[in-house]
XYZ file of C-alpha atoms in Angstrom:
772
model
C -1.243 107.304 82.264
C -4.735 105.853 81.362
C -6.549 108.427 83.631
C -4.708 111.172 81.839
C -5.548 109.943 78.364
C -9.355 109.476 79.288
C -9.214 113.050 80.690
C -7.694 114.407 77.493
C -10.325 112.727 75.413
C -13.077 114.271 77.730
C -11.688 117.745 77.287
C -11.672 117.201 73.434
C -15.359 116.010 73.493
C -16.347 119.107 75.396
C -15.268 121.361 72.586
C -18.423 122.188 70.401
C -17.969 122.770 66.782
C -20.166 125.262 64.910
C -23.056 123.889 63.053
C -22.399 125.999 59.929
C -18.701 126.187 58.911
C -17.323 128.866 56.698
C -17.020 126.415 53.760
C -20.677 125.563 54.156
C -21.610 129.386 54.159
C -19.877 129.694 50.876
C -21.657 126.717 49.376
C -25.000 128.027 50.417
C -24.087 131.529 49.012
C -23.187 129.937 45.713
C -26.378 127.826 45.761
C -28.455 130.946 46.282
C -26.768 132.749 43.360
C -27.403 129.770 41.044
C -31.139 129.640 42.149
C -31.425 133.375 41.614
C -30.032 133.132 38.095
C -32.418 130.202 37.236
C -35.418 132.241 38.440
C -34.311 135.295 36.366
C -33.614 133.364 33.180
C -36.377 130.800 33.629
C -38.515 131.379 30.455
C -35.722 131.074 27.927
C -34.174 128.218 30.007
C -37.397 126.132 29.911
C -37.519 126.100 26.090
C -33.755 125.189 25.872
C -34.126 122.484 28.501
C -37.210 121.112 26.809
C -35.518 120.979 23.433
C -32.352 119.288 24.821
C -34.592 116.754 26.719
C -36.408 115.737 23.611
C -33.204 115.484 21.708
C -31.590 113.289 24.299
C -34.694 111.177 24.633
C -34.909 110.599 20.954
C -31.168 109.970 20.633
C -30.450 107.720 23.721
C -33.956 106.545 24.699
C -34.028 104.994 28.261
C -30.323 105.362 28.402
C -30.852 109.185 29.179
C -31.349 108.176 32.648
C -27.595 107.423 32.885
C -26.949 111.104 32.010
C -28.985 112.318 34.903
C -27.329 109.876 37.357
C -23.840 111.011 36.095
C -24.724 114.722 36.429
C -26.133 114.059 39.986
C -22.948 112.200 40.975
C -20.812 115.035 39.650
C -22.872 117.658 41.640
C -22.624 115.529 44.797
C -18.878 115.294 44.477
C -18.679 118.988 43.891
C -20.853 119.639 47.018
C -18.824 117.423 49.251
C -15.334 118.745 48.343
C -13.726 122.059 47.727
C -13.435 123.610 44.295
C -9.634 122.921 44.046
C -9.893 119.430 45.421
C -12.793 118.682 43.104
C -10.796 119.801 39.980
C -7.716 117.847 41.115
C -9.759 114.661 41.501
C -11.409 115.206 38.137
C -8.066 115.739 36.438
C -6.761 112.512 37.972
C -9.642 110.567 36.859
C -9.359 111.986 33.274
C -5.959 110.328 32.961
C -7.654 106.864 33.040
C -8.604 107.235 29.341
C -8.968 103.546 28.957
C -11.578 103.225 31.718
C -13.487 106.189 30.165
C -13.494 104.597 26.776
C -14.511 101.363 28.325
C -17.515 103.075 29.954
C -18.532 104.645 26.513
C -18.347 101.241 24.731
C -20.411 99.794 27.584
C -23.034 102.445 27.148
C -23.234 101.831 23.505
C -23.610 98.108 24.198
C -26.557 99.021 26.655
C -28.300 101.109 24.099
C -28.051 98.337 21.418
C -29.384 95.895 24.048
C -32.438 98.164 24.899
C -33.016 98.510 21.116
C -33.046 94.797 20.736
C -35.503 94.533 23.633
C -37.876 97.462 22.980
C -37.011 98.968 19.731
C -36.382 102.803 19.153
C -38.516 103.689 22.124
C -35.957 102.186 24.551
C -32.689 102.320 22.782
C -33.254 105.478 20.711
C -31.651 106.392 17.454
C -28.331 105.206 18.765
C -29.475 101.853 19.621
C -31.256 101.439 16.332
C -28.049 102.418 14.343
C -26.078 99.965 16.341
C -28.487 97.054 15.979
C -29.554 97.696 12.339
C -32.204 95.665 10.496
C -30.839 92.187 11.516
C -31.263 91.093 15.129
C -28.324 88.433 14.730
C -25.948 91.135 13.374
C -27.157 93.437 16.192
C -26.477 90.956 18.873
C -22.986 90.321 17.513
C -22.429 94.038 17.522
C -23.536 94.190 21.237
C -21.199 91.342 22.030
C -18.296 93.102 20.227
C -18.872 96.303 22.241
C -18.978 94.315 25.367
C -15.625 92.629 24.551
C -14.145 96.027 23.553
C -15.184 97.468 27.080
C -13.714 94.428 28.800
C -10.358 94.728 26.881
C -10.027 98.519 27.563
C -10.888 98.092 31.343
C -9.038 94.937 32.065
C -6.812 93.865 29.111
C -4.569 91.305 30.509
C -7.269 89.468 32.446
C -9.569 89.414 29.353
C -6.957 87.839 27.059
C -5.971 85.380 29.956
C -9.586 84.254 30.073
C -9.808 83.915 26.302
C -6.703 81.956 26.264
C -7.990 79.632 28.865
C -11.314 79.188 26.774
C -9.293 78.658 23.596
C -7.282 75.915 25.225
C -10.217 74.258 26.721
C -11.997 74.340 23.383
C -8.906 72.959 21.643
C -8.647 70.081 24.286
C -12.311 69.195 23.483
C -11.594 69.299 19.779
C -8.564 67.166 20.097
C -10.686 64.657 22.041
C -13.096 64.455 19.175
C -10.224 64.303 16.797
C -8.887 61.192 18.395
C -12.387 59.720 17.937
C -11.896 60.315 14.214
C -11.424 56.519 13.355
C -15.008 55.999 14.420
C -16.613 58.914 12.652
C -14.569 58.719 9.428
C -11.343 60.177 8.081
C -12.980 63.261 6.433
C -14.691 64.278 9.753
C -11.462 63.588 11.669
C -9.512 65.918 9.420
C -12.184 68.622 9.847
C -12.003 68.343 13.657
C -8.244 68.667 13.541
C -8.425 71.815 11.379
C -11.146 73.243 13.849
C -8.868 72.480 16.799
C -5.889 74.431 15.293
C -8.184 77.376 14.500
C -9.632 77.393 17.925
C -6.113 77.267 19.521
C -4.787 79.983 17.358
C -5.622 82.996 19.719
C -4.040 81.054 22.656
C -0.816 80.358 20.763
C -0.563 83.884 19.405
C -1.159 85.313 22.937
C 1.479 82.988 24.522
C 4.112 84.204 21.853
C 3.391 87.947 22.217
C 0.857 89.648 24.566
C -0.195 92.056 21.811
C -2.721 93.969 23.985
C 0.083 95.942 25.564
C 2.290 98.456 23.563
C 5.913 97.583 23.756
C 7.015 101.060 23.183
C 5.219 102.877 25.808
C 3.350 100.527 28.157
C 5.449 97.852 29.733
C 4.157 94.264 30.305
C 3.474 92.974 33.744
C 6.616 91.101 34.744
C 6.502 87.854 36.731
C 9.586 86.228 38.108
C 9.937 83.693 40.738
C 11.055 83.600 44.371
C 11.100 80.847 46.914
C 8.183 80.096 49.160
C 8.511 80.776 52.748
C 10.067 77.900 54.661
C 8.895 79.059 58.183
C 7.358 75.513 58.793
C 10.772 73.829 58.380
C 13.238 74.081 61.103
C 16.097 72.851 58.862
C 15.583 75.682 56.266
C 18.087 78.608 56.443
C 16.729 81.717 58.036
C 17.177 83.944 54.948
C 16.094 82.540 51.564
C 16.320 85.662 49.454
C 19.649 84.972 47.700
C 22.198 82.138 47.496
C 25.122 82.840 49.907
C 28.159 80.670 49.972
C 29.171 79.642 53.377
C 30.220 76.633 55.520
C 27.466 73.927 55.854
C 26.162 73.406 59.250
C 25.407 69.618 59.163
C 26.238 66.812 61.700
C 29.708 65.488 61.389
C 30.125 62.456 59.163
C 33.008 59.961 59.457
C 34.168 59.632 55.909
C 37.237 57.492 56.692
C 34.988 54.440 57.427
C 33.499 52.294 54.600
C 29.971 52.062 56.240
C 28.590 55.620 56.458
C 25.515 56.160 58.472
C 22.904 58.887 57.632
C 21.350 60.760 60.569
C 18.498 62.967 59.276
C 17.311 65.819 61.278
C 13.704 65.706 62.796
C 12.536 68.413 60.433
C 13.714 66.621 57.422
C 12.016 63.408 58.586
C 8.828 65.357 59.059
C 9.036 66.691 55.535
C 9.837 63.232 54.171
C 6.571 61.900 55.920
C 4.607 64.706 54.534
C 5.821 63.998 51.006
C 4.918 60.263 51.369
C 1.323 60.631 49.974
C 2.499 62.621 47.079
C 5.183 60.300 46.190
C 2.678 57.361 46.221
C 0.467 59.239 43.732
C 3.399 59.656 41.280
C 4.945 56.423 39.844
C 8.594 56.333 40.854
C 11.283 56.194 38.063
C 13.418 53.065 38.316
C 16.810 52.608 36.529
C 17.687 49.452 34.770
C 19.817 48.410 37.671
C 16.915 48.789 40.205
C 17.782 52.174 41.710
C 14.841 54.503 42.412
C 15.433 58.091 41.394
C 14.360 60.838 43.537
C 11.203 62.666 42.986
C 11.122 66.464 42.322
C 8.893 66.813 45.595
C 12.078 66.716 47.516
C 12.848 70.206 46.087
C 10.961 73.367 46.950
C 8.387 74.974 44.739
C 8.566 78.739 43.764
C 5.855 81.468 44.157
C 5.546 84.371 41.739
C 6.120 87.977 42.406
C 5.138 90.838 40.210
C 7.483 93.825 39.460
C 5.688 97.218 39.151
C 5.193 98.317 35.620
C 5.388 101.993 36.903
C 8.815 101.396 38.196
C 10.051 99.810 34.959
C 8.345 102.764 33.021
C 9.997 105.321 35.315
C 13.465 103.804 34.829
C 13.102 103.671 31.092
C 12.307 107.413 31.127
C 15.297 108.096 33.180
C 17.529 106.277 30.697
C 16.129 108.266 27.837
C 16.411 111.666 29.677
C 19.890 110.779 30.689
C 20.956 110.110 27.180
C 19.165 113.091 25.861
C 20.819 115.341 28.337
C 24.184 114.405 26.817
C 22.893 114.970 23.231
C 22.338 111.245 22.447
C 18.907 110.705 20.864
C 17.741 107.124 21.915
C 14.519 105.377 22.658
C 13.646 102.364 24.885
C 11.954 99.921 22.604
C 12.087 96.676 24.698
C 12.356 95.622 28.292
C 13.535 92.128 29.373
C 13.020 91.814 33.130
C 15.027 89.017 34.871
C 15.446 87.767 38.411
C 18.414 89.961 39.170
C 18.796 92.626 36.454
C 16.444 94.119 33.904
C 17.589 94.700 30.357
C 16.388 97.780 28.628
C 16.780 97.621 24.856
C 17.730 101.048 23.577
C 17.526 101.845 19.815
C 20.124 104.536 18.903
C 18.478 107.673 17.267
C 20.020 110.161 14.726
C 22.705 112.799 14.954
C 20.951 115.588 13.126
C 22.602 118.771 11.714
C 20.550 121.886 11.008
C 21.254 125.259 9.414
C 19.352 128.609 9.826
C 17.114 129.704 6.946
C 15.338 133.090 6.649
C 11.682 132.631 5.961
C 10.331 134.373 2.802
C 6.870 134.752 1.264
C 5.661 133.820 -2.172
C 7.196 136.984 -3.590
C 10.620 136.147 -2.071
C 10.257 138.918 0.472
C 11.737 138.460 3.836
C 9.171 137.920 6.536
C 9.629 139.930 9.629
C 8.675 139.177 13.130
C 6.911 141.672 15.619
C 10.388 143.202 16.495
C 11.198 143.886 12.904
C 13.855 141.213 12.626
C 13.745 138.569 9.953
C 12.082 135.315 10.831
C 14.601 132.317 10.930
C 13.683 128.670 11.019
C 15.939 125.569 11.383
C 16.048 123.296 8.511
C 17.660 119.724 8.675
C 20.429 119.252 6.329
C 21.791 115.770 7.301
C 21.482 113.005 9.796
C 23.740 110.076 10.801
C 23.124 107.231 13.103
C 24.366 107.529 16.677
C 27.524 105.384 17.281
C 27.376 102.630 19.821
C 30.495 103.841 21.432
C 28.810 107.140 22.553
C 26.230 105.214 24.333
C 28.840 102.910 26.001
C 30.951 105.832 27.036
C 27.953 107.104 29.111
C 27.843 104.096 31.406
C 28.738 105.855 34.596
C 26.340 108.755 33.805
C 23.362 106.426 33.251
C 24.232 104.587 36.509
C 24.251 108.043 38.286
C 20.781 108.866 36.795
C 19.313 105.647 37.958
C 21.049 105.662 41.376
C 22.337 102.138 40.658
C 25.679 100.765 41.982
C 26.592 99.680 38.615
C 25.254 98.787 35.201
C 26.442 96.831 32.260
C 25.995 97.776 28.668
C 25.891 94.912 26.106
C 26.364 96.573 22.639
C 24.849 95.235 20.495
C 22.380 92.659 21.907
C 23.117 89.492 19.800
C 20.424 89.022 17.134
C 18.748 92.312 17.713
C 19.269 95.806 16.346
C 19.444 97.543 19.798
C 22.001 98.191 22.743
C 21.177 96.410 25.907
C 21.450 98.233 29.263
C 21.363 95.927 32.279
C 20.119 97.713 35.336
C 19.919 95.849 38.815
C 16.416 95.332 40.114
C 15.344 96.847 43.375
C 13.915 93.443 44.573
C 16.167 90.506 43.519
C 14.387 87.221 42.670
C 15.456 83.757 43.459
C 15.949 81.050 40.904
C 15.459 77.599 42.400
C 16.528 74.254 40.998
C 13.067 72.851 40.691
C 11.802 75.817 38.665
C 14.564 75.033 36.060
C 14.215 71.276 36.088
C 10.512 71.322 35.548
C 10.980 73.722 32.528
C 10.686 72.624 28.953
C 14.218 73.493 28.153
C 15.698 71.163 30.778
C 13.378 68.309 29.829
C 14.366 68.690 26.317
C 17.992 68.550 27.157
C 17.465 65.552 29.552
C 15.870 63.550 26.641
C 19.204 63.859 24.760
C 21.722 63.521 27.603
C 21.916 62.188 31.193
C 24.340 64.830 32.226
C 21.991 67.693 31.636
C 22.595 70.559 34.252
C 20.372 73.433 35.238
C 22.471 76.641 35.346
C 19.943 79.456 35.952
C 17.934 82.224 34.166
C 19.156 84.933 31.750
C 18.610 88.567 31.982
C 15.281 88.217 30.145
C 14.038 85.353 32.471
C 14.800 82.512 29.916
C 15.906 79.144 31.406
C 19.579 78.284 30.695
C 20.624 74.515 30.659
C 23.776 72.912 29.581
C 25.111 69.469 28.919
C 28.200 68.320 30.757
C 29.034 65.697 28.131
C 29.407 68.443 25.522
C 31.407 70.905 27.568
C 33.130 68.418 28.488
C 34.911 70.239 31.495
C 33.814 73.237 33.511
C 35.961 75.928 35.220
C 34.278 78.033 37.943
C 35.738 81.076 39.654
C 34.578 83.678 41.902
C 35.344 85.706 45.208
C 34.138 84.458 48.537
C 30.478 84.728 49.066
C 29.751 85.211 45.398
C 27.831 81.886 44.922
C 30.527 79.488 43.686
C 29.871 76.765 46.228
C 26.155 77.045 45.681
C 26.673 76.462 42.014
C 28.613 73.367 42.734
C 25.891 72.020 44.970
C 23.211 72.809 42.348
C 25.238 70.927 39.702
C 25.692 67.873 42.055
C 22.035 67.783 43.013
C 20.995 68.138 39.418
C 23.113 65.115 38.457
C 21.909 63.153 41.450
C 18.188 63.686 40.435
C 18.447 61.782 37.153
C 21.345 59.306 37.541
C 21.892 56.127 39.526
C 25.152 54.902 41.016
C 25.609 52.567 38.005
C 25.295 55.368 35.509
C 27.341 58.138 37.289
C 30.195 58.083 39.858
C 31.772 61.067 41.780
C 35.182 61.852 43.076
C 34.976 64.861 45.338
C 38.064 66.767 46.607
C 37.246 69.350 49.316
C 40.294 70.862 50.927
C 38.070 73.179 52.904
C 36.600 70.051 54.861
C 33.122 71.905 55.088
C 31.781 72.407 51.566
C 31.076 69.031 50.088
C 30.891 66.995 53.175
C 27.109 66.924 52.899
C 27.370 64.497 49.962
C 29.589 62.032 51.963
C 26.795 59.409 52.254
C 25.420 59.114 48.706
C 26.200 55.717 47.050
C 27.630 57.537 43.933
C 31.034 58.209 45.516
C 33.957 56.088 44.310
C 35.721 56.971 47.620
C 34.788 59.187 50.525
C 35.145 62.871 50.155
C 38.844 63.610 50.025
C 40.182 66.408 52.299
C 43.897 65.598 52.281
C 46.146 67.261 49.662
C 48.243 64.153 49.254
C 45.168 61.880 48.720
C 43.926 64.324 46.141
C 47.108 63.999 44.192
C 46.895 60.179 44.430
C 43.179 60.473 43.112
C 44.427 62.474 40.116
C 47.062 59.734 39.409
C 44.423 56.968 39.836
C 42.022 58.846 37.450
C 44.727 58.844 34.739
C 45.226 55.086 35.176
C 41.492 54.746 34.890
C 41.470 56.638 31.764
C 44.137 54.572 30.186
C 42.363 51.257 31.226
C 39.046 52.621 29.705
C 40.925 53.397 26.449
C 42.146 49.947 26.385
C 38.527 48.594 26.820
C 37.156 50.839 24.166
C 40.012 49.764 21.723
C 39.318 46.092 22.436
C 35.528 46.590 21.758
C 36.074 48.739 18.720
C 34.105 51.710 20.157
C 34.992 55.281 19.728
C 33.494 56.714 23.018
C 31.748 55.615 26.050
C 28.246 55.802 24.556
C 29.240 53.389 21.670
C 30.770 51.064 24.325
C 27.708 51.025 26.682
C 25.183 50.689 23.719
C 23.566 47.311 23.988
C 25.222 46.079 27.127
C 23.589 44.852 30.341
C 23.505 47.112 33.313
C 26.327 45.564 35.128
C 28.575 45.564 32.128
C 28.385 49.313 31.333
C 31.058 51.835 32.155
C 29.688 54.647 34.358
C 30.338 58.347 33.794
C 33.025 59.693 36.221
C 32.870 63.395 37.412
C 35.825 64.863 39.370
C 34.848 67.868 41.522
C 37.433 69.981 43.081
C 36.276 72.801 45.309
C 39.301 74.827 45.752
C 42.170 74.364 43.136
C 44.350 76.966 44.565
C 45.136 74.804 47.622
C 46.085 71.971 45.491
C 48.365 74.057 43.106
C 50.229 75.416 46.274
C 50.995 71.880 47.529
C 52.144 70.325 44.247
C 51.838 72.679 41.323
C 53.626 70.682 38.546
C 51.985 67.401 39.138
C 48.496 68.839 39.647
C 48.721 70.964 36.505
C 50.122 68.069 34.391
C 47.474 65.652 35.690
C 44.650 68.138 35.135
C 45.869 69.102 31.567
C 46.158 65.385 30.641
C 42.727 64.508 31.910
C 41.130 67.498 30.274
C 42.857 66.676 26.915
C 41.975 62.934 26.642
C 39.320 61.993 29.111
C 36.157 63.118 27.115
C 35.767 59.871 25.083
C 36.067 57.753 28.231
C 33.261 59.526 30.150
C 35.453 61.373 32.565
C 34.539 64.920 33.194
C 36.186 67.661 35.481
C 34.361 70.381 37.365
C 36.994 72.642 39.085
C 36.277 75.777 41.166
C 38.571 78.235 42.680
C 38.198 81.717 44.326
C 41.555 83.055 43.199
C 41.559 83.267 39.285
C 45.127 84.374 39.079
C 47.744 83.158 36.439
C 49.660 81.169 39.082
C 46.474 79.108 39.734
C 44.636 79.099 36.347
C 47.655 78.757 33.991
C 47.411 79.264 30.206
C 47.561 75.560 29.655
C 44.565 74.846 31.971
C 42.564 77.670 30.359
C 43.170 76.185 27.002
C 41.786 72.814 27.977
C 38.708 74.460 29.704
C 36.660 76.226 27.024
C 33.516 76.299 29.127
C 33.860 78.709 32.119
C 31.660 80.410 34.679
C 32.699 83.449 36.550
C 30.919 84.905 39.570
C 31.789 88.258 40.920
C 35.522 88.951 41.169
C 37.472 91.736 42.716
C 39.264 93.315 39.721
C 39.427 93.725 36.095
C 42.535 91.546 35.775
C 40.824 88.568 37.380
C 37.931 88.893 34.958
C 40.217 88.961 31.942
C 42.150 85.992 33.352
C 39.086 83.761 33.501
C 36.918 85.196 30.636
C 39.483 86.832 28.487
C 37.205 89.944 28.658
C 35.920 92.505 31.302
C 32.484 92.327 33.000
C 32.886 89.836 35.947
C 34.159 92.727 38.152
C 30.807 94.512 37.779
C 28.605 91.543 38.805
C 26.323 91.974 41.871
C 27.343 88.678 43.721
C 24.931 86.152 45.364
C 24.590 83.992 42.267
C 25.009 86.749 39.596
C 27.383 85.122 37.025
C 28.887 85.209 33.517
C 28.584 81.873 31.558
C 30.914 81.427 28.661
C 29.808 78.414 26.657
C 32.104 76.432 24.242
C 30.298 77.690 21.191
C 29.728 81.311 22.327
C 31.715 84.221 21.293
C 30.927 86.314 24.390
C 29.734 85.399 27.975
C 26.082 85.391 28.902
C 24.847 86.832 32.009
C 22.753 84.530 34.353
C 21.288 84.215 37.774
C 22.455 80.866 39.149
C 20.251 78.299 40.742
C 19.953 78.241 44.509
C 19.761 74.928 46.514
C 19.138 75.158 50.259
C 20.648 73.014 52.877
C 17.171 71.424 53.546
C 16.885 70.357 49.999
C 20.426 68.835 49.882
C 19.766 66.916 53.152
C 16.580 65.402 51.839
C 18.186 64.420 48.544
C 21.272 62.779 50.357
C 18.838 60.974 52.898
C 16.939 59.620 49.903
C 19.898 58.131 48.280
C 21.359 56.972 51.726
C 18.190 54.984 52.359
C 18.884 52.954 49.157
C 22.460 51.862 50.064
C 22.948 48.295 49.216
C 25.666 45.940 50.507
C 28.690 47.992 51.234
C 31.760 47.790 49.059
C 35.116 48.782 50.408
C 36.135 52.269 49.525
C 38.813 52.549 46.868
C 42.361 52.914 48.260
C 44.469 54.791 45.622
C 47.803 53.773 47.167
C 46.785 50.031 47.098
C 45.535 50.441 43.545
C 48.696 51.907 42.403
C 50.770 49.030 43.859
C 48.663 46.389 42.169
C 47.967 48.258 38.929
C 50.593 46.300 37.038
C 51.953 43.378 39.026
C 55.520 42.493 38.503
C 56.243 39.626 36.101
C 52.774 39.423 34.966
C 51.590 37.793 38.191
C 47.742 37.394 38.555
C 45.673 39.231 41.207
C 45.478 37.314 44.510
C 41.773 37.537 44.345
C 41.408 35.938 40.894
C 40.727 32.464 42.365
C 37.942 33.854 44.563
C 36.431 35.567 41.520
C 36.481 32.318 39.571
C 34.537 30.551 42.326
C 32.023 33.328 42.293
C 31.773 32.898 38.462
C 31.202 29.069 38.953
C 28.519 29.729 41.523
C 26.521 32.421 39.749
C 25.578 32.657 36.132
C 26.019 36.380 35.648
C 28.880 38.277 37.379
C 29.341 42.120 37.035
C 31.898 44.565 38.268
C 29.600 45.894 41.060
C 28.839 42.334 42.125
C 32.645 41.689 42.707
C 32.814 44.951 44.547
C 30.228 43.771 47.045
C 31.221 40.245 47.409
C 35.013 40.748 47.575
C 34.783 44.151 49.285
C 37.266 45.699 46.795
C 37.265 48.991 44.900
C 35.765 49.550 41.409
C 39.122 49.584 39.410
C 40.309 46.339 40.894
C 36.955 44.614 40.360
C 37.011 45.882 36.735
C 40.510 44.360 36.172
C 39.442 40.897 37.647
C 36.477 41.016 35.123
C 39.085 41.732 32.251
C 41.381 38.755 33.585
C 38.386 36.481 33.713
C 37.481 37.317 30.228
C 41.077 36.913 28.958
C 41.227 33.425 30.634
C 37.850 32.464 29.077
C 38.944 33.570 25.586
C 42.286 31.789 25.936
C 40.546 28.369 26.853
C 38.167 28.696 24.025
C 40.941 29.431 21.439
C 43.025 26.975 19.484
C-alpha cells in the first residue's frame, strides 16, 4: 500500500503545469490595455495627478503615504485573485463598518500627532484643524480619537479595561480616604468624593454595558459549566446535566450505632490536594466546637460563551414567524440562561388602511403610466396587538425555531413585554458552589441559617430561599427529571453552614439507594430509615417531639424556637429538625390515613418549634398529594411531569409538562402568584462523598441511635414514674458543673428525646427543692 501511494505521488509530480495560465494571460492583457491608455492620455493625466498630489499633500501631509500604501494593497489583492472573488471579498470587508470607522478615527489621530510633532508640514491642514492653537487641547483631542478607535474596534474589551482601571483608582482613593484622620477631615471628604467620581464608570458599566445596542446587537452571554473532572476517578463520567439515578457508593450498615466511613482513593487524594488551601483559609468554628466544611470541597465552574450570532438569528426567526401570521412584534430584550433563553417581545400595532386616490394641487386626479388613477394607502387607525394572539402562536414559533417546545410568559412580571423561552442548543450546568459564593446567597445566609441554593433563573440570576420562611417544601417530578439531585443539593447546602448542634435530620428513603450516602453524618437523629413501619413510627415520634417543644416554649415564655434559643448556651439550645422523605407515594400506599394525618398536623403546627418537612414524590396524583397536603405546603417545586393533569395537581397551573428535564424546574414560592422557571443546582457524587467524609472525620463519642418504639413506651410512664436513668443523670450532675442534652446522650448512650426529658426532670426536681 505504501509503494502504491509513493508511485501515485511520483506520477503526479511528473505532470508539468504551464508557466503562463489562462488567468495570467488575461491579467497581462488587461495590464497592457491600462498601460496603453496611460500612454495615450499622459499629458492631461500628468496635470491632474500633479494637482491631486499637491492637494493630498497639503491636506494630509505625511499621512498621504498611507493612501499610497492602501492603493498598493488594493492593487495587489486585485492581481492575486479573480475579479469576482475580489469584489466578493471587498463586499464582505465593507460589512465591518465599525472597523472601517475605527481606521478613520485612528488616521485622524495620527494626523493630529504628526501636527503636534512637526506642524502643518507633517500633519497637513487636517492635523492643524484637529490640534488647533493649544497643544494641550490638541493632545486631548488625539487621545479622544484613539479612545474612539479602540471602542469601535474592540468595544467590550475597551470598557472592561476602563472598568478595571476605575476600580483600581477607586481602591487607591479609598486607601487615601481611610488615611483621612491624619490629613484632616476636609481632605478626607474630598478624597471620598473623588473615589465615588472615579468609580462611577465602573459602576455604570456593571449595571448596563451601554456600548452594545439592546435592540439589534446582542451582548456576549456568559454562563457557567462545570470544569472537567478527568483527574478524579470518583467523578461521574458525564457532567453536562444533573441526572437522577441510584448512587454507586460502598454499602453502609445503617443499623449499627457506630458507622464507619470508607473514603475512596480518589477522594482521599482530593482531600490531600486541598490541604494546603484549607490551611490558608481560617476554618469556621461553631460555638459547640464543630468545624464547618470549606467551599473547597465543592468544584468550581468555568465560563462558556454563547454565540451572539446564534442569538441574533433566533431573534430574527421569532420576528419573521410572528410577521408571517400578521402579528407585528419586535425583540427588545434577550435574557440568556443556563437552560433556556428568554426573548422579550414587544407587541406592535394592528393597523388599518384605506385606499386614497392621489390628487394634485388643483384637485385633479393623478394618473400613472397606464392611465389609471394613482392610489395610495392611508392609515386610519391602529390598536395594540393582543397578548392572546402571540400566545396562540406558540407551536408555530416552536416550528420556526426547530425547538422541541417553547414556553410563553405573558406578560413578564414588571416589564411591558411578552417573554418567549427557547431552549438553548448547549445546556449549561449550575453548580452548588457557584450559587453559594454569590452575593444573593451570602445575603440570605446572614439572615438565616437555613438558607438554600435553588439554582438560576432564565436570565441567569441566582435564586435562593429560606427554609425557615417556607416553612415546608413539596417536590415532584418524573423519574430522571432531577428530583433526587435537588434533594441532595438542599442537604449539602444545609450541611455546609450548620453543625449537629444547630441542625438535625430524619431521612426516610424507601428506595434504599438515594439518601444512603448521608448515612454517616453526625446530624442524623437516627440512621436513614428504609422500612415503611419505622417511617410511620418516626412520624409519630416527630409529633410527640413537637408537643414537647411547645411545652418548653410555653414554660420559657417564647413564641418560637428563635426566641427560645436566644441567649442560651450551646448545649441548652434546641436544634432545627428537618424531615426528608424521598418517596411519599410508597408511604401513602402502606398507611394512607396515618401518614396523611401526621404530615398535615406537622405541617400545620411545627413551624414555631423549628421542625420543617421536605417531601418528594414522582407521582403527583390526587391520591398521593391530597388537597389537605397541598393546602399545608404553599412552597412547591415541580420538575418535568408527564401530563397537564399532573402539572395542575402540583402547581394549580400548566407549564410543568413542557419542561426539558435534567434539572429544569418551576419554583412556586409562598409569596409568588405564578411559578418561576429555574435550572436547579447540580451536586456530583464526588462532592457528596467529600462532604460526608469531612463530617464523618469529626464524629465524637457515639450516642445510641434513637429507637422510636422505646421512646413511645417511655414517653409518658404510667403512674408518673420517673425514668430509670434519672439517678444516673443525677450522679453526672453532681460530678460535672455543666450538663447538657448532648452530654447525657454520649454518657448514657440514649437518644436525644429521652436525654431532653431527663434534663426537664432534673430541672423540675431542682426547682421543687428550691421552692417553699
